[in-house]
PDB file of C-alpha atoms in Angstrom:
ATOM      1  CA  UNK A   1     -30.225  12.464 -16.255  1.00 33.00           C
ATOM      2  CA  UNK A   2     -29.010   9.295 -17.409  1.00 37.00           C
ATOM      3  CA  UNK A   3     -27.849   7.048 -15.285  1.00 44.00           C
ATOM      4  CA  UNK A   4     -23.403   6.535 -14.549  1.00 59.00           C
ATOM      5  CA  UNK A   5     -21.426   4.127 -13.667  1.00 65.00           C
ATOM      6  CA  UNK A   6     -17.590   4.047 -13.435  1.00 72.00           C
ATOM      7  CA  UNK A   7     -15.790   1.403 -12.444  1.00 77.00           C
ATOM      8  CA  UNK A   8     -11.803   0.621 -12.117  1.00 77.00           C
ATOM      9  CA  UNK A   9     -10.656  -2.599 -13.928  1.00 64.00           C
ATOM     10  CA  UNK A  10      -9.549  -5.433 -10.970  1.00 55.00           C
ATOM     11  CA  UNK A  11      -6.371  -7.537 -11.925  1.00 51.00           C
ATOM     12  CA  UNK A  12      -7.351 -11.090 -10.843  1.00 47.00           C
ATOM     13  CA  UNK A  13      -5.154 -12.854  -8.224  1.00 45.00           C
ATOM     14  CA  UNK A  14      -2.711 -15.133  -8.988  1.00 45.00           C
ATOM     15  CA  UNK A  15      -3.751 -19.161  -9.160  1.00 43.00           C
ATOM     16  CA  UNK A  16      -3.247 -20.654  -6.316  1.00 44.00           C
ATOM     17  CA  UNK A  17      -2.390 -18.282  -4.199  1.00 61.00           C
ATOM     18  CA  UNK A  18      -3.098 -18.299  -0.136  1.00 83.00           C
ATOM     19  CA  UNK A  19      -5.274 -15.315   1.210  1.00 93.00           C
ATOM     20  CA  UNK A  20      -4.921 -14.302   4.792  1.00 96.00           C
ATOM     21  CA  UNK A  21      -8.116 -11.885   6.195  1.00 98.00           C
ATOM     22  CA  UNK A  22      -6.436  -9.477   7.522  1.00 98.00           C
ATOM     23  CA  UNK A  23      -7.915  -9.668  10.982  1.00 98.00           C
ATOM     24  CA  UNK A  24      -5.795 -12.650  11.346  1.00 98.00           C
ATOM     25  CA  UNK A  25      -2.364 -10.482  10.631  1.00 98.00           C
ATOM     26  CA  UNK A  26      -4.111  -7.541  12.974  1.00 98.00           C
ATOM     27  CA  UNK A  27      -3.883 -10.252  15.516  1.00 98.00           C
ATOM     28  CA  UNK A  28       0.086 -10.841  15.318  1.00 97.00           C
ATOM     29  CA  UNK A  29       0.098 -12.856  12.006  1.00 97.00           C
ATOM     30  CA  UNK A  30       2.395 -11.927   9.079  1.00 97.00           C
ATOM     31  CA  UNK A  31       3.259 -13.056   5.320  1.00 96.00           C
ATOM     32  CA  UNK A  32       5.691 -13.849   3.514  1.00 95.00           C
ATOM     33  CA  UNK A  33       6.210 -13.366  -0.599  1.00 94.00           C
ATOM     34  CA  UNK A  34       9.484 -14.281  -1.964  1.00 91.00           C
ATOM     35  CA  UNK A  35      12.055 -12.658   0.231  1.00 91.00           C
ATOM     36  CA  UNK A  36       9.261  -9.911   1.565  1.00 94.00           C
ATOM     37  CA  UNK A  37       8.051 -10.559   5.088  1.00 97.00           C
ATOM     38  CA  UNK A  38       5.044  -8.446   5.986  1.00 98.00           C
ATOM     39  CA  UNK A  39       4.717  -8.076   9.852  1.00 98.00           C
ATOM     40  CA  UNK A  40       3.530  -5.633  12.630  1.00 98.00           C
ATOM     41  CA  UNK A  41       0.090  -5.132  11.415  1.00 98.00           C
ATOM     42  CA  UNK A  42      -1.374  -2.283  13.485  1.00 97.00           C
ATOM     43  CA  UNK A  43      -5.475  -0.215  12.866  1.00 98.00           C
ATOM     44  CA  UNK A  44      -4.618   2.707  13.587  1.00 97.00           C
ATOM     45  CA  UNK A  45      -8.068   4.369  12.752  1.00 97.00           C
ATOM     46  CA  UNK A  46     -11.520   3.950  11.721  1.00 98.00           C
ATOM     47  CA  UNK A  47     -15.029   5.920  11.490  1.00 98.00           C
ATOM     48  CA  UNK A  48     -17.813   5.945   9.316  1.00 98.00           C
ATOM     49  CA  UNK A  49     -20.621   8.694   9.299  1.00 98.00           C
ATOM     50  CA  UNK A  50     -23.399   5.110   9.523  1.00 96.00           C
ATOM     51  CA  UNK A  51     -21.760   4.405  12.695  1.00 96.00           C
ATOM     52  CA  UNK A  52     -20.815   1.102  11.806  1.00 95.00           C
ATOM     53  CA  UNK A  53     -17.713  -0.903  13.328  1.00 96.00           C
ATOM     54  CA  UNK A  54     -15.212  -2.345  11.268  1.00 98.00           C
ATOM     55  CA  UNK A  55     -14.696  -6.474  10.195  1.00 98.00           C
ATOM     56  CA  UNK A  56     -10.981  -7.141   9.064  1.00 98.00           C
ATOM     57  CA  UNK A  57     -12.095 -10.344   8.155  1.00 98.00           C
ATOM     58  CA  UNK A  58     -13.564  -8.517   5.313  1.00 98.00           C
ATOM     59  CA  UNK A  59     -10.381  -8.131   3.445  1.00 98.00           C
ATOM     60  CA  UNK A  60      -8.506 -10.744   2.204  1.00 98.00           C
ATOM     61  CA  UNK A  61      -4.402  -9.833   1.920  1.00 98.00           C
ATOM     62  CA  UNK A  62      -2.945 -12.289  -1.086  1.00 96.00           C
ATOM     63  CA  UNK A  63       0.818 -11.796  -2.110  1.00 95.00           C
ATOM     64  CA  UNK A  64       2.031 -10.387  -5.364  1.00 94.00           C
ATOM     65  CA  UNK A  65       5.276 -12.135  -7.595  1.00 89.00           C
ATOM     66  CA  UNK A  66       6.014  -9.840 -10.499  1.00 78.00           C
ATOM     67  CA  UNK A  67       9.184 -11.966 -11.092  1.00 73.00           C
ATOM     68  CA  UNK A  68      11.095  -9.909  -8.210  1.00 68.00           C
ATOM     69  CA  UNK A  69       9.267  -7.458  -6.963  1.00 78.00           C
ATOM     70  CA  UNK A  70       7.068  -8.582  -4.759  1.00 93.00           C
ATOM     71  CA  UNK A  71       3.570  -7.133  -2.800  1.00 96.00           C
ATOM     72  CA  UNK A  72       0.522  -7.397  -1.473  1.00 97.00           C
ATOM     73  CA  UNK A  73      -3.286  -7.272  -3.343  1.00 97.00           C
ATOM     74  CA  UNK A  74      -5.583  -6.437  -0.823  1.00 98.00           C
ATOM     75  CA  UNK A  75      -9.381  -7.796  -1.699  1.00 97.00           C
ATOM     76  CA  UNK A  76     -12.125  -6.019  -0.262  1.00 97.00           C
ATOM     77  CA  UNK A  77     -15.512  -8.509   0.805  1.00 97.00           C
ATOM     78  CA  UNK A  78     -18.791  -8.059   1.529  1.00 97.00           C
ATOM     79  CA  UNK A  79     -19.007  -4.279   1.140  1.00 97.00           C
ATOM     80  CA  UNK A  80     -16.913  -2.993   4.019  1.00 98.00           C
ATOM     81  CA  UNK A  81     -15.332   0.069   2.025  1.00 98.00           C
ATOM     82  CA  UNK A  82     -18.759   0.840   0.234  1.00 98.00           C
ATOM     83  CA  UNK A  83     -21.056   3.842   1.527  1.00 98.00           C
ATOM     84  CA  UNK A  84     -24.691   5.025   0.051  1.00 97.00           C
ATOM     85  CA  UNK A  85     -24.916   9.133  -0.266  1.00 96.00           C
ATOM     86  CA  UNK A  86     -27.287  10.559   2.890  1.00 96.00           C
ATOM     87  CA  UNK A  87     -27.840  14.399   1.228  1.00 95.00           C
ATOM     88  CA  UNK A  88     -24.829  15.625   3.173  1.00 96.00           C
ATOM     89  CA  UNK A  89     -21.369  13.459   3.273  1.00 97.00           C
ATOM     90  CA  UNK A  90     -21.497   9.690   3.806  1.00 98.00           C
ATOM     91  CA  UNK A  91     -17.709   8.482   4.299  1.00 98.00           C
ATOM     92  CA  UNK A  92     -16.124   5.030   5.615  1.00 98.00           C
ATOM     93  CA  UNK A  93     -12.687   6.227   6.889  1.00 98.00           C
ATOM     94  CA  UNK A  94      -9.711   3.523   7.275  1.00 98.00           C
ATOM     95  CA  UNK A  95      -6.037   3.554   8.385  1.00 98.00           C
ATOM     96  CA  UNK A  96      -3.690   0.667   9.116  1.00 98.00           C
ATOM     97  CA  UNK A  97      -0.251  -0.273   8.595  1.00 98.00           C
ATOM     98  CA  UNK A  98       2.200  -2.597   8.530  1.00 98.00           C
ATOM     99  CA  UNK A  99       5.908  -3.535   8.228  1.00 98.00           C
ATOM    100  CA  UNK A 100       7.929  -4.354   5.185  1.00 98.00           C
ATOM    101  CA  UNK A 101      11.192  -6.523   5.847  1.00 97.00           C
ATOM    102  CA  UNK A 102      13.353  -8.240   3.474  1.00 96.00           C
ATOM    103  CA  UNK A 103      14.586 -11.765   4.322  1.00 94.00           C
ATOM    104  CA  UNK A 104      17.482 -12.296   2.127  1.00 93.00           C
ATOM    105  CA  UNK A 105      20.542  -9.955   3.072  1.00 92.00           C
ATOM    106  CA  UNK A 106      21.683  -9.324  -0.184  1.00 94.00           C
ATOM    107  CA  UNK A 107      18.147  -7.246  -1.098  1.00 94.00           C
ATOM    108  CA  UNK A 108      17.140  -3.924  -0.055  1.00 96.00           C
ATOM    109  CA  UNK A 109      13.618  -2.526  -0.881  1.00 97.00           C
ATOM    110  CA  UNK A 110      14.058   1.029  -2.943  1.00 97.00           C
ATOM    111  CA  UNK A 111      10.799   1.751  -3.985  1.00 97.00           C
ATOM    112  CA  UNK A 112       6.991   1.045  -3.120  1.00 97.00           C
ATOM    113  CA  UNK A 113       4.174   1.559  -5.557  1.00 96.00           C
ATOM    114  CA  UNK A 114       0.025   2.111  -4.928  1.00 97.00           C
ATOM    115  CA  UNK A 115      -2.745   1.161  -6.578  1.00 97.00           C
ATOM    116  CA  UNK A 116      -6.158   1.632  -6.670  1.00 97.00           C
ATOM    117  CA  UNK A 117      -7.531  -2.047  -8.991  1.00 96.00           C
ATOM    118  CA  UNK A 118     -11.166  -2.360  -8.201  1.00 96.00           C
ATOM    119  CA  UNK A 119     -14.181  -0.247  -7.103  1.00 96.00           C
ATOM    120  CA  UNK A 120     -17.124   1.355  -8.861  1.00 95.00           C
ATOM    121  CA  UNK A 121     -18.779   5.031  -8.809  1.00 95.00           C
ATOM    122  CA  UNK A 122     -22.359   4.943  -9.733  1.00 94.00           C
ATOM    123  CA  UNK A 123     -23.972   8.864  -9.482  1.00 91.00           C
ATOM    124  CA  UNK A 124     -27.324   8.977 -11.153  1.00 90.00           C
ATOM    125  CA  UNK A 125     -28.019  12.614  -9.983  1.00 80.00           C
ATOM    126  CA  UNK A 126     -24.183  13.555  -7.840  1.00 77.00           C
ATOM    127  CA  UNK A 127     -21.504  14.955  -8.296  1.00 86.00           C
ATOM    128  CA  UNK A 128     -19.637  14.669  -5.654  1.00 95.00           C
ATOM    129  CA  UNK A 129     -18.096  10.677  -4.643  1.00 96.00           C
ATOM    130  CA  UNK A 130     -15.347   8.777  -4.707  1.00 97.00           C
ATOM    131  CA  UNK A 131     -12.050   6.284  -3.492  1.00 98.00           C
ATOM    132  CA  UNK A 132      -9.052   8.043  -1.812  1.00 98.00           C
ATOM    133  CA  UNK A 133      -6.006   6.073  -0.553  1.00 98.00           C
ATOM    134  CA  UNK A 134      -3.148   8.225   1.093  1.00 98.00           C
ATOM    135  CA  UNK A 135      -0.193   6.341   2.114  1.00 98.00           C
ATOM    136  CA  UNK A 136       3.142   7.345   4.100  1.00 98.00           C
ATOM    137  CA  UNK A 137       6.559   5.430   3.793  1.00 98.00           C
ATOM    138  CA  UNK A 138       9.089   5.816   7.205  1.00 98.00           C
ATOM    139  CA  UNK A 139      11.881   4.226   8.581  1.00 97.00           C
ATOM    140  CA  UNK A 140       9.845   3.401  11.835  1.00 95.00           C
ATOM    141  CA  UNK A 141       6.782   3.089  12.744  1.00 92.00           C
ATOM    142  CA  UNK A 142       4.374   6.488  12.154  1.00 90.00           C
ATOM    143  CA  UNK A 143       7.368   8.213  10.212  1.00 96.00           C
ATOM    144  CA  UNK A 144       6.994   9.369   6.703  1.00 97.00           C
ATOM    145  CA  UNK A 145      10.458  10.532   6.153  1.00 98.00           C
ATOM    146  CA  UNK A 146      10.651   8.238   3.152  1.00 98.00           C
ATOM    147  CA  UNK A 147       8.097   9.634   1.470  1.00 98.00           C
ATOM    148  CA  UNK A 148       4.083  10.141   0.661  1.00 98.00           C
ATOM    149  CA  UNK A 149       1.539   8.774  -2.244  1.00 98.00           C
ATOM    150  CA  UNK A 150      -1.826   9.495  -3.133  1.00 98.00           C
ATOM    151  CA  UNK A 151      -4.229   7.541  -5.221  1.00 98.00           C
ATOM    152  CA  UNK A 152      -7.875   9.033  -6.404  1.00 97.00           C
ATOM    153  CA  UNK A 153     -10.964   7.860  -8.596  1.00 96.00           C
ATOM    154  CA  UNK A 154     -13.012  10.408  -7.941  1.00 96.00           C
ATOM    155  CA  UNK A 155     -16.416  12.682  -9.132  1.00 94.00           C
ATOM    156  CA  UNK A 156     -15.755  16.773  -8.312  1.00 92.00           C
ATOM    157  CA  UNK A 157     -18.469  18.701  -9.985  1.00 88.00           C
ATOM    158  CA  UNK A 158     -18.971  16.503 -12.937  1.00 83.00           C
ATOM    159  CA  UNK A 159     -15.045  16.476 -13.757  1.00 89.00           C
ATOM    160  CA  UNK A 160     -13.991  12.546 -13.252  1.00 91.00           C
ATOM    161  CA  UNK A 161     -10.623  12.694 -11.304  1.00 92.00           C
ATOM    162  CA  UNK A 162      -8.784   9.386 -12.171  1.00 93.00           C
ATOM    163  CA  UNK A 163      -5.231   9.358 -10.716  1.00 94.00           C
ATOM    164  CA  UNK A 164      -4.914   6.099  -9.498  1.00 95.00           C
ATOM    165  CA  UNK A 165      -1.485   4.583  -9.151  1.00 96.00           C
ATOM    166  CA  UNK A 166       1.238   6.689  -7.152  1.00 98.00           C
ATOM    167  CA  UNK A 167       5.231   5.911  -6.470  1.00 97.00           C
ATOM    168  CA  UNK A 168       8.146   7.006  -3.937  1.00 98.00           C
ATOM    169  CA  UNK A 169      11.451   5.905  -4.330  1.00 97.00           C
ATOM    170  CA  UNK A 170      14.188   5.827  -1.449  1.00 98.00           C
ATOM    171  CA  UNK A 171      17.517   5.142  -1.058  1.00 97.00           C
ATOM    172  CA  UNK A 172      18.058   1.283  -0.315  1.00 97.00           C
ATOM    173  CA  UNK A 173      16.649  -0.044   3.433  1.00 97.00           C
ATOM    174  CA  UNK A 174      16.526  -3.412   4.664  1.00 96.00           C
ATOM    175  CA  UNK A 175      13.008  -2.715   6.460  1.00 98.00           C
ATOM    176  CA  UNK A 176       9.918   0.178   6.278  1.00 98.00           C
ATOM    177  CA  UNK A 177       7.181   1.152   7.914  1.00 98.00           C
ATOM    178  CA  UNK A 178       3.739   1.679   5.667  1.00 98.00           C
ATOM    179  CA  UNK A 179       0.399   3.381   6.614  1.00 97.00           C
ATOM    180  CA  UNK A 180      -2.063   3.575   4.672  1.00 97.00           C
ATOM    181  CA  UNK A 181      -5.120   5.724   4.898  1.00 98.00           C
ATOM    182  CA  UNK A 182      -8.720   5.055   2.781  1.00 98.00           C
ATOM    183  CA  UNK A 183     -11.317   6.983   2.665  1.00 98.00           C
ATOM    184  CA  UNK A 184     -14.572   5.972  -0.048  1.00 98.00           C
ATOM    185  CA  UNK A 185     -17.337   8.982   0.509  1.00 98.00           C
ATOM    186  CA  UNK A 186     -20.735   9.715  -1.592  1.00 97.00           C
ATOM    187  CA  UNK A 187     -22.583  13.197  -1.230  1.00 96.00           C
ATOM    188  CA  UNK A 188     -26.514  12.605  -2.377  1.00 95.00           C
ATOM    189  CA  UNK A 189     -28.660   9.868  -1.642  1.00 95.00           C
ATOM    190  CA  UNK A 190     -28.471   8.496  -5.025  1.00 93.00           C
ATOM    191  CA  UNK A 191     -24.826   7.755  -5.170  1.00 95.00           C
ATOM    192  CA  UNK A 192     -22.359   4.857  -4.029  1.00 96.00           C
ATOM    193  CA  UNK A 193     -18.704   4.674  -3.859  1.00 97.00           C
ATOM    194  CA  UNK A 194     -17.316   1.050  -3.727  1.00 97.00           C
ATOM    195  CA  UNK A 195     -13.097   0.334  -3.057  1.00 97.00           C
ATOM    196  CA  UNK A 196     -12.755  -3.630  -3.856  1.00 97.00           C
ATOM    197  CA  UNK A 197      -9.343  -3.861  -4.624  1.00 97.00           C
ATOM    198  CA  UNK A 198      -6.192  -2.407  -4.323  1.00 97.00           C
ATOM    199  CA  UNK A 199      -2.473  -3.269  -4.480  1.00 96.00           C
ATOM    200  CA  UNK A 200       0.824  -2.870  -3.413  1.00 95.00           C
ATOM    201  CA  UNK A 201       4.475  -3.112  -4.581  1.00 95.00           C
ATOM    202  CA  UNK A 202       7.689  -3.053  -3.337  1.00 96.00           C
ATOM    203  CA  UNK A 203      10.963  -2.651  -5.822  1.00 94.00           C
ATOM    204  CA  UNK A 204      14.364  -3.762  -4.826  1.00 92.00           C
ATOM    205  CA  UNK A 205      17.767  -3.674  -5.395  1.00 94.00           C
ATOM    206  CA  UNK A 206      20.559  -6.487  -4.915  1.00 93.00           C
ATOM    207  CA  UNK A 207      23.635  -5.204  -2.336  1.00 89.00           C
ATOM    208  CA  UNK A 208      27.035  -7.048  -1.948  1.00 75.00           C
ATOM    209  CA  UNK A 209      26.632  -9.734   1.162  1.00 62.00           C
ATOM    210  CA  UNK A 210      27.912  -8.592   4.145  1.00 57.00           C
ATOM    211  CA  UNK A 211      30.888 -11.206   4.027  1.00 52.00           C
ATOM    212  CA  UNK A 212      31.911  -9.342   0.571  1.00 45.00           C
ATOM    213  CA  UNK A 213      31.633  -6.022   2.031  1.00 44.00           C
ATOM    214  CA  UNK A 214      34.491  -7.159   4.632  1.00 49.00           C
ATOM    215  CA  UNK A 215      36.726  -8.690   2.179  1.00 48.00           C
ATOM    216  CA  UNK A 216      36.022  -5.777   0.004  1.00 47.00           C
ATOM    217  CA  UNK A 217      36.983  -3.073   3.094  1.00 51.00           C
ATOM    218  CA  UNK A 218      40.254  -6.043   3.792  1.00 48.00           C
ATOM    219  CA  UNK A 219      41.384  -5.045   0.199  1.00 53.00           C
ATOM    220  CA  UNK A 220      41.262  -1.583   0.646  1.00 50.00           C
ATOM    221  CA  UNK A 221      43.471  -1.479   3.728  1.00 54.00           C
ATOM    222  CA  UNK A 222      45.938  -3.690   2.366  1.00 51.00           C
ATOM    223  CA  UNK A 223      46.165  -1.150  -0.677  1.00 49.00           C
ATOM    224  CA  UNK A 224      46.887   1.527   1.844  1.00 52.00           C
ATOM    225  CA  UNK A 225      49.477  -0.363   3.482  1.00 49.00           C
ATOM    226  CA  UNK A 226      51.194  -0.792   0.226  1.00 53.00           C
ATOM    227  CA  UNK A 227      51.218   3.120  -0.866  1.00 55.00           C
ATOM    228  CA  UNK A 228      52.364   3.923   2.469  1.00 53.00           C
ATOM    229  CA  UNK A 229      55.360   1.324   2.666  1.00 54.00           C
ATOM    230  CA  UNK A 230      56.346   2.705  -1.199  1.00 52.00           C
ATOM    231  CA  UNK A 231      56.166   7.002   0.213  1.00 55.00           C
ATOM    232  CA  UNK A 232      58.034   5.610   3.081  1.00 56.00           C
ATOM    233  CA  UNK A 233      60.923   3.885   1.121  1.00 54.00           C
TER     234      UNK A 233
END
C-alpha cells in the first residue's frame, strides 16, 4: 500500500513576537496581548500509554493580534504531542487550563474560537490515528456552563475526519475559565500522529464605561421624577 501522509497547514507566528514555554506560566506566570491577560495556568492531567512524563517547556505560548481580537498560538517542540502506533492504542493524553481576563473595562470577551494549525498523520498500513482537542468554556474554574468545542484531524477506517476549527459564543463576561483537553493516538506500529500547533481566539465586544452607565441610570431617574411631578399636577 502506498505510503500517506497528511498534514495540517501551520500559520507562522507573528515577527517579533515574545514566546513564553509554558512551564514558566504553569509556574504562576501570565501574558498579556492587547487588553487580554492570560493567568491561572493550572495541568490538570496527563498520561501516555509509553509512560513518559510531561516537559511544558516543550510548548512555546506566543500571543495572537488579529486587529482586536486577540489569542494565544500554542507551538508544540521537540515531539511532546507525537506518539508511534504499538499494535494496540498508543495515546499522549493532555489537559490544562487557564484564565482569560480583559484589562480594559470597556471590553467584554463574547466568543472564543479553536484551532487545530499544525500536525501530520502518516499511516502506511493504519487506519486508525489522529489529533483531538476538546475544550470547555465556564465562568469559574472547571465549569463549562459557557459552552464546549471540539476539534479533529483524524483516520477512522480509511475515512479522513478533518473538522478542525470549532466556536462558542456567550453572552458578554469580563473574565473565563478555559480547559483544554488533547489527545494525539496511533493504532499499528507503522503509524504516527504529530499535534505541532494550535491556536486560540477570543472575540469581544465594546460596553459603555462604568462612569457612563451611572450617568446613563442618573438620566433615567430624573425622567421619572419629571412624569411623576406632571401625573401629580
Amino acid at each position: 500500500m502506498k505510503k500517506l501522509l497528511l498534514a495540517l497547514a501551520i500559520a507562522l507566528t507573528a515577527p517579533g513576537a515574545h514566546a513564553v514555554p509554558m512551564s514558566e506560566l504553569l509556574n504562576g506566570g501570565s501574558i498579556r496581548v492587547g487588553d487580554k491577560l492570560f493567568d491561572s495556568w493550572e495541568l490538570m492531567f496527563h498520561d501516555s500509554s509509553d509512560g513518559r512524563s510531561f516537559n511544558a517547556a516543550n510548548i512555546d505560548v506566543t500571543g495572537i493580534d488579529d486587529g482586536g481580537d486577540y489569542g494565544l498560538r500554542f507551538n508544540v517542540l521537540n515531539n511532546e504531542l507525537s506518539i508511534g502506533g504499538d499494535d494496540l492504542f498508543a495515546y499522549v493524553d493532555l489537559m490544562f487550563g487557564f484564565r482569560a481576563a480583559v484589562v480594559d473595562p470597556t471590553m467584554r470577551i463574547n466568543g472564543v474560537s479553536l484551532a487545530l494549525t499544525g500536525g501530520t498523520l502518516f499511516f502506511p498500513t493504519g487506519t486508525d490515528l489522529g489529533l483531538y482537542a476538546r475544550e470547555t468554556v465556564g465562568s469559574a474554574s472547571g465549569l463549562d456552563d459557557l459552552g464546549a468545542m471540539d476539534a479533529e484531524f483524524s483516520v477512522l477506517d480509511s475515512v479522513l475526519n478533518s473538522d478542525e476549527t470549532d466556536s462558542v459564543g456567550f453572552a458578554p463576561a469580563g473574565e473565563i475559565w478555559v480547559s483544554k483537553n488533547i489527545l494525539v493516538w496511533a493504532v499499528d506500529a507503522t503509524d504516527t500522529a504529530t499535534l505541532t500547533a494550535f491556536d486560540q481566539r477570543f472575540s469581544q465586544v465594546a460596553v459603555p464605561e462604568p462612569a457612563s452607565l451611572g450617568l446613563l441610570g442618573l438620566g433615567f431617574a430624573a425622567l421619572a421624577a419629571t412624569r411623576r411631578r406632571k401625573q401629580a399636577a
